[in-house]
Amino acid sequence: MKKKKPRKRSGKHQLVWSAKVVTTGR
């Protein structure tokens, strides 16, 4: 899952997605 950070909707979902990416070892 290598997706860029879509800065379109500023929501908690983005935070969770970012945290998940960091956890996977971005």
PDB file of N, CA and C in Angstrom:
ATOM      1  N   MET A   1       0.861  -1.208   0.000  1.00  0.00           N
ATOM      2  CA  MET A   1       0.000   0.000   0.000  1.00  0.00           C
ATOM      3  C   MET A   1       0.889   1.247   0.000  1.00  0.00           C
ATOM      4  N   LYS A   2       1.238   1.693  -1.150  1.00  0.00           N
ATOM      5  CA  LYS A   2       2.097   2.898  -1.179  1.00  0.00           C
ATOM      6  C   LYS A   2       1.307   4.034  -1.796  1.00  0.00           C
ATOM      7  N   LYS A   3       0.556   4.717  -0.976  1.00  0.00           N
ATOM      8  CA  LYS A   3      -0.265   5.834  -1.518  1.00  0.00           C
ATOM      9  C   LYS A   3       0.199   7.158  -0.940  1.00  0.00           C
ATOM     10  N   LYS A   4       0.098   8.192  -1.683  1.00  0.00           N
ATOM     11  CA  LYS A   4       0.510   9.511  -1.141  1.00  0.00           C
ATOM     12  C   LYS A   4      -0.555  10.028  -0.171  1.00  0.00           C
ATOM     13  N   LYS A   5      -0.184  11.007   0.616  1.00  0.00           N
ATOM     14  CA  LYS A   5      -1.181  11.530   1.590  1.00  0.00           C
ATOM     15  C   LYS A   5      -2.140  12.479   0.867  1.00  0.00           C
ATOM     16  N   PRO A   6      -3.331  12.030   0.609  1.00  0.00           N
ATOM     17  CA  PRO A   6      -4.321  12.895  -0.055  1.00  0.00           C
ATOM     18  C   PRO A   6      -4.801  13.997   0.875  1.00  0.00           C
ATOM     19  N   ARG A   7      -4.340  15.200   0.645  1.00  0.00           N
ATOM     20  CA  ARG A   7      -4.750  16.296   1.566  1.00  0.00           C
ATOM     21  C   ARG A   7      -6.012  16.951   0.983  1.00  0.00           C
ATOM     22  N   LYS A   8      -7.070  16.204   0.967  1.00  0.00           N
ATOM     23  CA  LYS A   8      -8.328  16.791   0.426  1.00  0.00           C
ATOM     24  C   LYS A   8      -9.317  16.965   1.565  1.00  0.00           C
ATOM     25  N   ARG A   9      -9.505  15.920   2.325  1.00  0.00           N
ATOM     26  CA  ARG A   9     -10.530  16.005   3.451  1.00  0.00           C
ATOM     27  C   ARG A   9      -9.770  15.953   4.766  1.00  0.00           C
ATOM     28  N   SER A  10      -9.823  17.015   5.506  1.00  0.00           N
ATOM     29  CA  SER A  10      -9.115  17.022   6.813  1.00  0.00           C
ATOM     30  C   SER A  10     -10.003  16.328   7.853  1.00  0.00           C
ATOM     31  N   GLY A  11      -9.781  15.091   8.058  1.00  0.00           N
ATOM     32  CA  GLY A  11     -10.643  14.375   9.035  1.00  0.00           C
ATOM     33  C   GLY A  11      -9.837  13.426   9.893  1.00  0.00           C
ATOM     34  N   LYS A  12     -10.514  12.756  10.797  1.00  0.00           N
ATOM     35  CA  LYS A  12      -9.786  11.803  11.664  1.00  0.00           C
ATOM     36  C   LYS A  12      -9.357  10.586  10.837  1.00  0.00           C
ATOM     37  N   HIS A  13     -10.102  10.291   9.820  1.00  0.00           N
ATOM     38  CA  HIS A  13      -9.761   9.119   8.984  1.00  0.00           C
ATOM     39  C   HIS A  13      -8.321   9.264   8.473  1.00  0.00           C
ATOM     40  N   GLN A  14      -7.987  10.474   8.061  1.00  0.00           N
ATOM     41  CA  GLN A  14      -6.637  10.701   7.523  1.00  0.00           C
ATOM     42  C   GLN A  14      -5.606  10.417   8.608  1.00  0.00           C
ATOM     43  N   LEU A  15      -5.897  10.847   9.819  1.00  0.00           N
ATOM     44  CA  LEU A  15      -4.941  10.636  10.927  1.00  0.00           C
ATOM     45  C   LEU A  15      -4.744   9.139  11.128  1.00  0.00           C
ATOM     46  N   VAL A  16      -5.844   8.419  11.141  1.00  0.00           N
ATOM     47  CA  VAL A  16      -5.765   6.958  11.360  1.00  0.00           C
ATOM     48  C   VAL A  16      -4.976   6.332  10.217  1.00  0.00           C
ATOM     49  N   TRP A  17      -5.230   6.785   9.010  1.00  0.00           N
ATOM     50  CA  TRP A  17      -4.538   6.216   7.838  1.00  0.00           C
ATOM     51  C   TRP A  17      -3.039   6.507   7.958  1.00  0.00           C
ATOM     52  N   SER A  18      -2.732   7.732   8.369  1.00  0.00           N
ATOM     53  CA  SER A  18      -1.318   8.113   8.518  1.00  0.00           C
ATOM     54  C   SER A  18      -0.667   7.237   9.593  1.00  0.00           C
ATOM     55  N   ALA A  19      -1.351   7.061  10.687  1.00  0.00           N
ATOM     56  CA  ALA A  19      -0.811   6.248  11.796  1.00  0.00           C
ATOM     57  C   ALA A  19      -0.593   4.814  11.301  1.00  0.00           C
ATOM     58  N   LYS A  20      -1.525   4.322  10.522  1.00  0.00           N
ATOM     59  CA  LYS A  20      -1.399   2.943  10.026  1.00  0.00           C
ATOM     60  C   LYS A  20      -0.175   2.844   9.108  1.00  0.00           C
ATOM     61  N   VAL A  21       0.014   3.831   8.286  1.00  0.00           N
ATOM     62  CA  VAL A  21       1.157   3.822   7.355  1.00  0.00           C
ATOM     63  C   VAL A  21       2.453   3.821   8.161  1.00  0.00           C
ATOM     64  N   VAL A  22       2.499   4.651   9.178  1.00  0.00           N
ATOM     65  CA  VAL A  22       3.724   4.744  10.002  1.00  0.00           C
ATOM     66  C   VAL A  22       3.951   3.417  10.722  1.00  0.00           C
ATOM     67  N   THR A  23       2.843   2.802  11.133  1.00  0.00           N
ATOM     68  CA  THR A  23       2.975   1.521  11.863  1.00  0.00           C
ATOM     69  C   THR A  23       3.486   0.429  10.913  1.00  0.00           C
ATOM     70  N   THR A  24       3.037   0.465   9.662  1.00  0.00           N
ATOM     71  CA  THR A  24       3.471  -0.576   8.717  1.00  0.00           C
ATOM     72  C   THR A  24       4.968  -0.398   8.439  1.00  0.00           C
ATOM     73  N   GLY A  25       5.496   0.781   8.742  1.00  0.00           N
ATOM     74  CA  GLY A  25       6.933   0.979   8.491  1.00  0.00           C
ATOM     75  C   GLY A  25       7.117   1.716   7.184  1.00  0.00           C
ATOM     76  N   ARG A  26       6.565   2.895   7.104  1.00  0.00           N
ATOM     77  CA  ARG A  26       6.647   3.690   5.865  1.00  0.00           C
ATOM     78  C   ARG A  26       8.126   3.924   5.585  1.00  0.00           C
TER      79      ARG A  26
END
